[in-house]
Coordinates of C-alpha atoms in Angstrom, one line a residue:
Chain A
M28 CA 90.7 104.1 66.8
Y29 CA 91.0 101.1 69.2
N30 CA 92.1 103.2 72.1
K31 CA 89.3 105.8 71.8
S32 CA 87.0 106.1 74.7
L33 CA 83.4 105.3 74.5
K34 CA 82.5 109.0 74.5
E35 CA 84.9 109.7 71.5
L36 CA 83.5 106.7 69.6
S37 CA 80.0 107.9 70.3
I38 CA 80.7 111.3 69.1
S39 CA 82.4 109.9 65.9
L40 CA 79.3 108.0 65.3
Q41 CA 77.0 110.8 65.9
N42 CA 78.9 113.1 63.7
R43 CA 79.0 110.3 60.9
D44 CA 82.8 110.3 60.9
I45 CA 82.3 106.6 60.9
S46 CA 79.3 104.3 60.7
S47 CA 78.5 101.5 63.2
V48 CA 78.9 99.0 60.4
E49 CA 82.5 100.3 59.8
L50 CA 83.2 100.4 63.4
S51 CA 81.8 96.8 63.9
Q52 CA 83.8 95.6 61.0
Y53 CA 86.9 97.2 62.4
F54 CA 86.7 95.3 65.7
L55 CA 85.6 92.1 63.9
D56 CA 88.7 92.5 61.8
R57 CA 90.9 92.9 65.0
I58 CA 89.4 89.8 66.5
K59 CA 90.2 87.9 63.3
H60 CA 93.7 89.2 63.2
F61 CA 94.6 88.8 66.9
D62 CA 92.4 86.2 68.5
G63 CA 94.1 83.3 67.0
E64 CA 96.9 83.7 69.5
I65 CA 94.9 84.7 72.7
N66 CA 91.7 82.5 72.1
S67 CA 89.4 85.0 73.9
V68 CA 86.3 84.5 71.6
I69 CA 84.4 81.2 71.4
T70 CA 81.8 82.2 69.0
L71 CA 81.7 85.1 66.5
N72 CA 78.4 86.8 65.7
E73 CA 79.5 88.5 62.5
D74 CA 76.4 88.5 60.3
A75 CA 74.0 89.4 63.0
A76 CA 76.3 92.0 64.3
L77 CA 76.6 93.7 61.0
L78 CA 72.7 93.7 60.7
A79 CA 72.4 95.3 64.2
A80 CA 75.0 97.8 63.2
E81 CA 73.0 98.7 60.1
Q82 CA 69.9 99.3 62.4
A83 CA 72.1 101.4 64.7
D84 CA 73.2 103.6 61.8
K85 CA 69.6 104.1 60.9
N86 CA 68.7 105.1 64.5
I87 CA 71.6 107.5 64.5
Q88 CA 70.5 109.0 61.3
S89 CA 67.0 109.6 62.6
G90 CA 68.4 111.1 65.8
K91 CA 67.4 108.2 68.1
A92 CA 70.8 107.5 69.5
G93 CA 72.2 107.2 73.0
L94 CA 75.8 106.7 74.1
L95 CA 75.8 103.1 73.3
T96 CA 74.0 103.1 70.0
G97 CA 76.3 101.4 67.5
I98 CA 79.0 100.6 69.9
P99 CA 80.4 97.0 69.5
L100 CA 80.9 94.8 72.5
L101 CA 81.4 91.1 73.5
H102 CA 79.4 89.1 75.9
K103 CA 80.8 86.4 78.2
D104 CA 79.4 83.1 77.0
I105 CA 77.5 82.6 80.3
F106 CA 74.8 84.9 79.2
C107 CA 72.0 83.3 77.0
T108 CA 71.7 84.8 73.6
Q109 CA 68.7 83.6 71.6
G110 CA 69.6 81.9 68.4
L111 CA 73.3 81.9 69.2
R112 CA 75.3 79.2 70.9
T113 CA 75.7 79.7 74.7
S114 CA 78.3 77.2 75.8
C115 CA 79.4 78.4 79.3
G116 CA 82.8 77.1 78.3
S117 CA 81.6 73.5 78.6
K118 CA 81.3 70.5 76.5
M119 CA 78.0 70.1 78.2
L120 CA 76.6 73.0 76.3
D121 CA 78.7 72.8 73.2
N122 CA 75.5 72.2 71.1
F123 CA 73.2 74.5 73.1
I124 CA 71.4 77.3 71.2
A125 CA 69.7 79.5 73.8
P126 CA 66.0 79.7 73.3
Y127 CA 65.9 83.2 75.0
T128 CA 68.2 86.2 75.7
A129 CA 69.5 87.2 79.2
T130 CA 68.0 90.4 80.5
A131 CA 71.4 92.1 80.8
V132 CA 72.1 91.4 77.2
S133 CA 68.7 92.6 76.1
Q134 CA 69.0 95.8 77.9
L135 CA 72.3 96.5 76.2
E136 CA 70.8 95.6 72.9
Q137 CA 67.9 98.1 73.7
A138 CA 70.6 100.7 74.3
G139 CA 71.9 100.0 70.8
A140 CA 75.1 98.1 71.5
V141 CA 76.1 95.6 68.8
M142 CA 77.1 92.1 70.0
L143 CA 80.2 91.0 68.1
G144 CA 80.4 87.5 69.7
K145 CA 80.7 85.4 72.9
T146 CA 83.9 85.2 75.0
N147 CA 85.9 82.4 76.5
M148 CA 85.6 81.5 80.1
D149 CA 86.4 78.9 82.8
E150 CA 83.8 76.1 82.5
F151 CA 80.6 77.2 84.2
A152 CA 82.7 80.1 85.5
M153 CA 84.6 77.8 87.9
G154 CA 88.2 78.8 87.7
S155 CA 90.7 81.7 88.3
S156 CA 92.8 81.2 85.2
N157 CA 90.5 80.4 82.3
E158 CA 92.3 77.1 82.0
T159 CA 89.2 75.0 82.6
S160 CA 87.3 76.0 79.4
F161 CA 86.4 73.2 77.0
Y162 CA 87.6 75.5 74.3
G163 CA 91.1 75.8 75.6
G164 CA 92.9 78.4 77.8
V165 CA 92.9 82.1 77.1
K166 CA 96.3 83.8 76.8
N167 CA 97.1 87.0 78.6
P168 CA 97.9 89.6 75.9
W169 CA 100.5 91.3 78.2
D170 CA 102.4 87.9 78.2
L171 CA 101.2 85.0 76.3
N172 CA 102.8 82.6 78.7
T173 CA 100.5 83.8 81.5
V174 CA 97.0 83.3 82.2
P175 CA 94.4 86.2 81.9
G176 CA 92.8 85.3 85.2
G177 CA 89.3 83.9 85.4
S178 CA 86.6 83.1 85.1
S179 CA 85.8 85.9 82.8
G180 CA 89.3 85.7 81.2
G181 CA 88.2 85.9 77.6
S182 CA 86.3 89.2 78.2
A183 CA 89.3 90.7 80.0
A184 CA 91.8 89.5 77.4
A185 CA 89.7 90.8 74.6
V186 CA 89.3 94.3 76.1
A187 CA 93.0 94.4 77.0
A188 CA 94.0 93.5 73.4
R189 CA 91.5 96.2 72.2
L190 CA 89.3 93.6 70.3
A191 CA 86.3 95.4 71.6
P192 CA 85.7 98.6 73.6
L193 CA 83.5 96.7 76.1
A194 CA 82.7 93.2 77.4
S195 CA 80.4 91.8 80.0
G196 CA 81.5 89.4 82.7
T197 CA 80.2 87.7 85.8
D198 CA 81.8 87.7 89.3
T199 CA 81.0 85.0 91.9
G200 CA 84.2 85.1 93.8
G201 CA 86.3 87.6 91.8
S202 CA 85.8 86.6 88.2
I203 CA 85.5 90.1 87.0
R204 CA 88.0 91.9 89.3
Q205 CA 90.8 89.3 89.2
P206 CA 91.0 89.1 85.3
A207 CA 90.6 92.9 85.1
A208 CA 93.6 93.2 87.3
F209 CA 95.7 90.5 85.4
C210 CA 94.9 92.1 82.0
G211 CA 95.3 95.7 83.0
I212 CA 91.8 96.9 82.4
T213 CA 88.8 98.2 84.4
G214 CA 86.2 95.8 85.7
I215 CA 83.2 96.4 88.0
K216 CA 80.9 94.0 89.8
P217 CA 77.9 95.8 91.3
T218 CA 75.9 95.0 94.4
Y219 CA 74.3 91.6 94.5
G220 CA 70.9 92.0 92.9
R221 CA 71.7 95.1 90.8
V222 CA 72.1 93.4 87.4
S223 CA 69.6 90.7 86.6
R224 CA 70.7 87.1 86.7
Y225 CA 67.8 86.1 84.3
G226 CA 69.5 84.1 81.4
M227 CA 72.9 84.2 83.2
I228 CA 73.7 80.6 83.6
A229 CA 73.7 79.8 87.4
F230 CA 76.7 78.7 89.2
A231 CA 76.2 79.9 92.9
S232 CA 73.0 81.9 92.9
S233 CA 73.6 83.8 96.1
L234 CA 76.9 85.1 94.9
D235 CA 76.7 85.4 91.1
Q236 CA 76.5 88.9 89.8
G237 CA 76.9 90.4 86.2
G238 CA 79.1 93.4 85.5
A239 CA 81.2 95.1 83.1
F240 CA 84.8 95.3 81.5
A241 CA 86.1 98.5 79.8
K242 CA 89.2 100.5 79.3
S243 CA 88.2 103.2 81.9
A244 CA 85.8 103.7 84.7
E245 CA 83.9 106.1 82.7
D246 CA 83.3 103.6 79.8
A247 CA 82.4 100.9 82.4
A248 CA 79.9 103.4 84.0
V249 CA 78.1 103.7 80.8
M250 CA 77.9 100.0 80.3
L251 CA 76.9 99.2 83.8
Q252 CA 74.2 101.9 83.7
A253 CA 72.6 100.1 80.7
M254 CA 72.8 96.6 82.3
S255 CA 71.4 97.5 85.7
G256 CA 67.9 97.6 87.1
F257 CA 65.1 95.5 88.5
D258 CA 63.9 92.5 86.6
E259 CA 60.9 90.5 87.7
K260 CA 62.2 87.5 86.0
D261 CA 65.0 87.3 88.5
S262 CA 63.6 86.4 91.9
T263 CA 66.8 88.0 93.7
S264 CA 66.7 91.2 91.6
V265 CA 66.5 94.3 93.8
D266 CA 63.5 96.6 93.3
R267 CA 65.1 99.9 93.7
P268 CA 66.0 102.7 91.2
V269 CA 69.3 102.8 89.6
D270 CA 71.4 105.8 90.4
D271 CA 72.8 107.9 87.6
L272 CA 76.3 106.5 87.4
L273 CA 77.7 109.2 85.1
D274 CA 76.5 112.2 87.0
H275 CA 79.0 112.0 89.9
L276 CA 82.1 110.8 87.9
G277 CA 83.5 114.4 88.0
D278 CA 83.0 115.0 91.7
S279 CA 85.9 115.8 93.9
I280 CA 87.0 113.1 96.4
K281 CA 88.2 115.7 98.9
G282 CA 87.2 114.6 102.4
L283 CA 86.4 111.2 101.3
T284 CA 87.7 108.4 103.7
I285 CA 89.4 105.4 102.3
G286 CA 90.0 102.4 104.5
L287 CA 92.9 100.1 104.1
P288 CA 92.1 96.6 105.7
K289 CA 95.2 95.6 107.7
E290 CA 94.5 91.9 106.9
F291 CA 95.0 92.7 103.2
F292 CA 98.4 94.4 103.8
T293 CA 100.2 91.6 105.7
D294 CA 103.7 90.2 104.9
D295 CA 102.0 87.6 102.6
L296 CA 101.4 90.4 100.1
D297 CA 104.1 90.6 97.4
N298 CA 106.2 93.6 98.0
D299 CA 106.2 95.0 94.5
I300 CA 102.5 94.9 94.4
R301 CA 102.2 96.5 97.8
E302 CA 104.3 99.4 96.5
K303 CA 102.0 99.9 93.5
V304 CA 98.9 99.8 95.7
E305 CA 100.4 102.2 98.2
A306 CA 101.3 104.5 95.3
A307 CA 97.7 104.4 94.2
V308 CA 96.4 105.2 97.6
D309 CA 98.9 108.2 97.8
A310 CA 97.4 109.5 94.5
L311 CA 94.0 109.3 96.1
K312 CA 95.3 111.1 99.1
S313 CA 96.8 113.8 97.0
A314 CA 93.3 114.4 95.6
G315 CA 92.0 115.1 99.1
A316 CA 91.1 111.6 100.4
N317 CA 91.7 110.7 104.0
I318 CA 93.3 107.3 104.6
K319 CA 92.5 105.2 107.5
E320 CA 93.6 101.7 108.6
I321 CA 90.6 99.4 109.2
S322 CA 90.2 95.8 110.3
L323 CA 88.1 93.0 108.8
P324 CA 88.9 90.4 111.6
N325 CA 87.1 87.4 109.9
I326 CA 88.1 88.0 106.3
N327 CA 90.7 85.3 106.4
L328 CA 87.8 82.8 106.6
S329 CA 86.2 84.0 103.4
V330 CA 87.9 81.5 101.1
P331 CA 87.0 78.6 103.4
A332 CA 83.4 79.7 103.7
Y333 CA 83.1 80.3 100.0
Y334 CA 84.3 76.8 99.1
V335 CA 81.2 75.5 101.0
V336 CA 78.6 78.0 99.8
A337 CA 79.7 78.1 96.2
P338 CA 80.1 74.3 95.6
A339 CA 76.8 73.5 97.6
E340 CA 74.9 76.0 95.4
C341 CA 76.7 74.7 92.2
S342 CA 75.9 71.1 92.9
A343 CA 72.2 72.0 93.2
N344 CA 72.3 74.3 90.1
L345 CA 74.1 71.9 87.9
S346 CA 71.7 69.1 88.6
R347 CA 69.7 70.3 85.8
F348 CA 72.3 69.0 83.3
D349 CA 70.8 65.5 83.1
G350 CA 71.3 64.7 79.4
V351 CA 67.4 64.7 78.9
R352 CA 66.2 68.1 78.1
F353 CA 69.3 69.9 76.7
G354 CA 72.9 69.6 76.8
H355 CA 75.3 66.7 76.2
R356 CA 73.9 63.1 76.1
C357 CA 76.1 60.1 76.2
D358 CA 75.8 57.4 73.4
S359 CA 73.5 54.4 73.9
P360 CA 72.7 54.7 77.6
K361 CA 71.7 51.2 79.1
D362 CA 69.3 52.6 81.7
L363 CA 68.4 56.1 83.3
E364 CA 71.2 56.0 85.8
D365 CA 73.8 55.3 83.1
L366 CA 72.3 58.1 81.1
Y367 CA 72.8 60.6 84.0
K368 CA 76.1 59.5 85.1
R369 CA 77.8 59.1 81.7
S370 CA 76.1 62.3 80.3
R371 CA 77.5 64.3 83.2
G372 CA 80.7 62.5 83.4
E373 CA 81.5 63.2 79.8
G374 CA 80.0 66.7 79.7
F375 CA 81.7 68.2 82.7
G376 CA 85.4 68.8 83.1
D377 CA 87.5 68.0 86.2
E378 CA 87.1 71.3 88.1
V379 CA 83.4 71.3 87.6
K380 CA 83.3 67.6 89.0
R381 CA 85.4 68.5 91.9
R382 CA 83.0 71.3 92.9
I383 CA 79.9 69.3 92.4
M384 CA 81.4 66.6 94.6
I385 CA 82.4 69.1 97.4
G386 CA 78.9 70.5 97.2
A387 CA 77.2 67.1 97.3
Y388 CA 79.5 66.1 100.3
V389 CA 78.9 69.2 102.4
L390 CA 75.1 68.9 101.8
S391 CA 74.9 65.2 102.5
A392 CA 73.2 63.8 105.6
G393 CA 75.2 64.3 108.8
Y394 CA 77.4 67.0 107.4
Y395 CA 75.1 69.9 106.7
D396 CA 75.5 71.6 110.1
A397 CA 79.2 71.2 110.2
Y398 CA 79.8 72.7 106.8
Y399 CA 76.8 74.5 105.1
K400 CA 75.3 76.0 108.3
K401 CA 78.8 76.9 109.6
A402 CA 79.7 78.7 106.4
Q403 CA 76.5 80.7 106.5
Q404 CA 77.3 81.7 110.0
V405 CA 80.9 82.7 109.0
R406 CA 79.3 84.6 106.0
R407 CA 77.2 86.7 108.5
L408 CA 80.5 87.6 110.5
I409 CA 82.3 88.7 107.3
R410 CA 79.3 90.9 106.3
E411 CA 79.2 92.3 109.8
D412 CA 82.9 93.1 109.6
F413 CA 82.3 95.1 106.4
A414 CA 79.3 96.8 107.9
Q415 CA 81.4 97.9 110.8
A416 CA 84.2 99.2 108.5
F417 CA 81.7 101.2 106.4
K418 CA 80.7 103.0 109.6
E419 CA 84.1 104.6 109.6
V420 CA 85.0 104.8 105.9
D421 CA 83.4 105.5 102.5
I422 CA 85.6 103.2 100.4
I423 CA 87.9 100.2 101.1
A424 CA 91.0 99.8 99.0
S425 CA 93.5 96.9 98.5
A426 CA 95.3 94.9 95.9
T427 CA 92.9 93.0 93.7
A428 CA 95.0 89.9 93.7
P429 CA 98.0 88.7 95.6
S430 CA 100.1 88.3 92.5
V431 CA 100.4 89.4 89.1
A432 CA 99.3 87.0 86.2
F433 CA 100.8 83.7 86.9
S434 CA 102.1 81.2 84.3
A435 CA 99.8 78.9 82.5
G436 CA 99.8 75.5 84.1
E437 CA 101.4 76.7 87.4
K438 CA 98.4 76.2 89.6
K439 CA 96.2 74.0 87.2
D440 CA 96.8 70.9 89.3
D441 CA 96.6 72.4 92.7
P442 CA 93.0 73.5 93.3
V443 CA 93.7 75.0 96.8
S444 CA 96.5 77.2 95.5
M445 CA 94.3 78.3 92.6
Y446 CA 91.4 79.1 95.1
L447 CA 93.8 81.3 97.2
S448 CA 94.4 83.5 94.2
D449 CA 91.0 85.0 95.0
I450 CA 91.7 85.8 98.7
F451 CA 91.2 89.6 98.3
T452 CA 88.0 89.3 96.1
I453 CA 85.9 86.6 97.6
G454 CA 84.7 88.3 100.8
V455 CA 83.0 91.0 98.7
N456 CA 80.8 88.4 97.1
L457 CA 80.0 86.8 100.4
A458 CA 78.9 90.2 101.7
G459 CA 77.1 91.1 98.4
L460 CA 79.0 94.4 98.1
P461 CA 80.0 96.3 94.9
G462 CA 83.7 96.1 94.0
M463 CA 86.0 97.0 91.1
S464 CA 89.5 96.7 89.9
V465 CA 91.5 99.5 88.1
P466 CA 94.9 99.3 86.7
C467 CA 97.6 100.8 89.0
G468 CA 101.0 100.0 87.5
F469 CA 103.2 97.1 86.3
V470 CA 105.4 94.6 88.0
D471 CA 107.7 92.6 85.7
K472 CA 105.8 94.2 82.8
K473 CA 102.6 92.7 84.0
P474 CA 99.7 94.8 85.2
V475 CA 98.6 95.2 88.9
G476 CA 95.1 95.9 89.9
L477 CA 93.8 98.2 92.6
Q478 CA 90.6 96.9 94.2
L479 CA 88.0 99.4 95.4
I480 CA 85.1 98.2 97.5
G481 CA 82.0 100.3 98.1
N482 CA 79.0 100.0 100.5
Y483 CA 75.7 98.6 99.2
F484 CA 74.4 100.3 96.0
E485 CA 77.2 102.8 96.0
E486 CA 78.4 102.0 92.4
S487 CA 78.3 105.6 91.7
R488 CA 80.8 106.6 94.3
L489 CA 83.0 103.6 93.5
L490 CA 83.1 104.8 89.9
N491 CA 83.7 108.3 90.9
V492 CA 86.8 107.3 92.9
A493 CA 88.1 105.1 90.1
H494 CA 87.4 107.9 87.5
Q495 CA 89.2 110.5 89.6
Y496 CA 92.1 108.0 90.0
Q497 CA 92.2 107.6 86.2
Q498 CA 92.3 111.4 85.8
L499 CA 95.5 111.4 87.8
T500 CA 97.2 108.3 86.1
D501 CA 97.4 106.8 82.7
W502 CA 97.9 103.2 83.6
H503 CA 94.5 102.3 82.0
L504 CA 95.6 103.6 78.7
A505 CA 98.5 101.3 78.3
V506 CA 98.1 98.8 75.5
P507 CA 99.9 95.5 75.4
A508 CA 103.0 95.3 72.9
G509 CA 101.9 94.0 69.5
Y510 CA 98.4 95.0 69.9
E511 CA 98.9 98.7 69.2
K512 CA 99.1 98.2 65.5
E513 CA 96.1 98.8 63.2
V514 CA 95.1 95.9 61.1
Chain B
M21 CA 88.8 65.3 107.3
S22 CA 90.4 62.8 105.0
I23 CA 88.4 61.7 102.0
Q24 CA 88.9 58.1 100.9
S25 CA 88.3 56.6 97.5
E26 CA 85.1 55.0 98.8
D27 CA 83.9 58.4 99.8
V28 CA 84.5 59.7 96.4
L29 CA 82.6 56.8 94.8
K30 CA 79.7 57.5 97.2
I31 CA 79.6 61.2 96.6
A32 CA 79.9 60.8 92.8
H33 CA 77.0 58.4 92.9
L34 CA 74.8 60.8 95.0
A35 CA 75.6 63.5 92.3
R36 CA 75.0 61.0 89.4
L37 CA 78.5 61.9 88.2
G38 CA 80.4 59.3 86.1
I39 CA 84.1 59.4 87.0
Q40 CA 87.0 57.4 85.6
D41 CA 88.4 54.6 87.8
E42 CA 92.0 55.8 87.4
Q43 CA 90.9 59.4 88.6
V44 CA 89.2 58.3 91.9
E45 CA 92.4 58.6 93.9
S46 CA 93.4 62.0 92.7
Y47 CA 89.8 63.3 93.3
A48 CA 90.2 61.9 96.9
S49 CA 93.4 63.7 97.4
D50 CA 92.1 67.0 95.9
L51 CA 88.8 66.8 97.9
T52 CA 90.8 66.1 101.0
N53 CA 93.0 69.2 100.4
I54 CA 89.9 71.4 99.7
M55 CA 88.2 70.2 102.9
G56 CA 91.4 71.0 104.8
L57 CA 91.0 74.6 103.5
V58 CA 87.2 74.6 104.4
E59 CA 87.8 73.4 107.9
Q60 CA 89.8 76.6 108.6
M61 CA 86.3 77.9 109.4
N62 CA 86.5 76.1 112.7
Q63 CA 89.0 78.8 114.0
V64 CA 86.1 80.9 114.9
D65 CA 83.3 80.1 117.4
T66 CA 80.0 80.7 115.7
T67 CA 77.7 79.6 118.6
G68 CA 74.5 81.6 118.5
I69 CA 75.3 83.3 115.2
E70 CA 72.3 83.2 112.8
P71 CA 73.1 81.6 109.4
M72 CA 72.9 84.2 106.6
A73 CA 71.3 83.1 103.3
H74 CA 71.1 86.4 101.5
P75 CA 73.4 89.3 101.6
L76 CA 70.6 91.9 101.8
D77 CA 68.3 89.7 103.8
Q78 CA 65.7 89.7 101.1
V79 CA 62.9 87.2 101.1
Q80 CA 61.4 85.5 98.2
R81 CA 59.3 87.9 96.3
L82 CA 55.8 86.6 95.5
R83 CA 53.8 87.3 92.4
P84 CA 50.1 86.9 91.6
D85 CA 49.2 83.3 90.5
V86 CA 48.5 84.1 86.9
V87 CA 49.8 82.8 83.6
S88 CA 52.8 84.8 82.6
E89 CA 54.5 82.6 79.9
K90 CA 53.4 81.2 76.7
N91 CA 53.8 77.6 75.8
Q92 CA 57.1 77.3 74.0
R93 CA 57.4 73.6 73.9
E94 CA 58.7 73.4 70.3
A95 CA 61.3 76.0 70.8
L96 CA 62.5 74.6 74.0
Q97 CA 62.6 71.1 72.7
K98 CA 65.0 72.1 69.8
N99 CA 67.9 71.6 72.2
A100 CA 66.7 68.2 73.4
P101 CA 68.9 65.2 72.5
D102 CA 65.9 62.9 71.8
I103 CA 62.2 63.6 71.6
Q104 CA 59.1 62.1 70.2
D105 CA 55.5 63.5 69.8
G106 CA 56.6 66.5 72.1
L107 CA 57.9 64.2 74.8
F108 CA 61.5 63.8 76.0
L109 CA 62.8 60.3 75.5
V110 CA 64.7 58.4 78.1
P111 CA 65.8 54.7 78.4
R112 CA 63.0 52.4 79.6
V113 CA 62.3 52.9 83.3
I114 CA 59.6 50.4 83.9
E115 CA 60.1 46.9 82.7

């Protein structure tokens, strides 16, 4: 049951082989059985989920069902869910009950999906290993001594362990693609502005973008389709119709040109990972794609520019946590400044504090031009590099991450080495392009991810290439040892 | 750029962020390392390049100036740590 595709589950529901209540209970039972060891879920939504499943069953009976009706899923705990705790992985919001629901969540709810709970994540989505969560780290189901990646590590680990068929995530610098790679599942971050950011707790507003985790590109397409679209409540949402993401999955990729950026295939890339990525590229070539070397000459500056832009925006966004209107407040503040400082000092963890301080520093008087303006100029150069590349190629391919999942604790005390684990993903966010990761093999029994990058609003083509790759390979069907059993 | 302990204290104050005395030095060292990474940007000459604020060069969308939200004071204040008569309470500001 747990390894069935979304389409298969949907057919089983429509044929009444199983009810949504039964299916939801099945995955709730898997969460209860397995999540003690991986810690991927912060808050379970059991009672409300079963009620929503009952409603879905009624809709199925009356013939008002779509592909997602009655399908259980999990949401990253960064998405506000009315009446249910929305912690963002932080002590600051440990007691926060969202007064409204994020648009992306509402749209999935409208499509009939059943929310089973909220997943663990790096605090305020700041991290690449899920170790900065106030609720403790998440373990990678492929090897419990390693991290699941981050920041959407809980969502990725949960789908990998087959605790839910789908989960939402957000990606500011790689937070969907890198955990998807580490956990051996499929993850997609669409074009900036495609999924509404309304009710998605802000980290770096010009980079943040919601997206989907699933077992396959086809399943991810169904989920992303439901999440996407213009939302007037998000001032950066793009007013443009959403393509049909399922229509072109079956298209041939014959004649498509795939670019390999030479900067992503240097000697720094682990040899075993290179082999897996090259094998994946060969598979696409065998399906008729043309392969071409390209250059993104400024891409090596993406991590440096990101660590100005993202912390600057984070320091502004997180100034709302003041201990006055919502969130953590310190005990017996002696004056207003003490209230602010202690509430924030106690409510935020180390990594969040580091980034707020970097942001405050680069924006402070006298430094703005040297850092923030410079980073925005570099950002333009990076975008132009991609624009140039997309004149020659349809899709860009690379490894998603420079290594497989690393050990818990390995990079925890070395922020710079942690930041460099996103070197292949961050440029995509700076440029605002869509990107995804699909499983393409194993090194030391740990999953390797193939990153695919598309041009603006070409999610449909991206999913088409990923789907065609998954017709040729079965890496995406592999289930981590220990999680194949029924409970 | 080397960030000293006094810089950390100044930045933390600007951001109204309480930090433990014993952590100041390790923040200074982390921030110095991060700024070292950031300064790799200086490898490229960006003279004359226009700064980019939005990937799609979108500008802020405007809407008609009409009421679009209902008053939800009570619902929103449910998350507040301390309220009275519909107001948020803070320590005395004016003596």
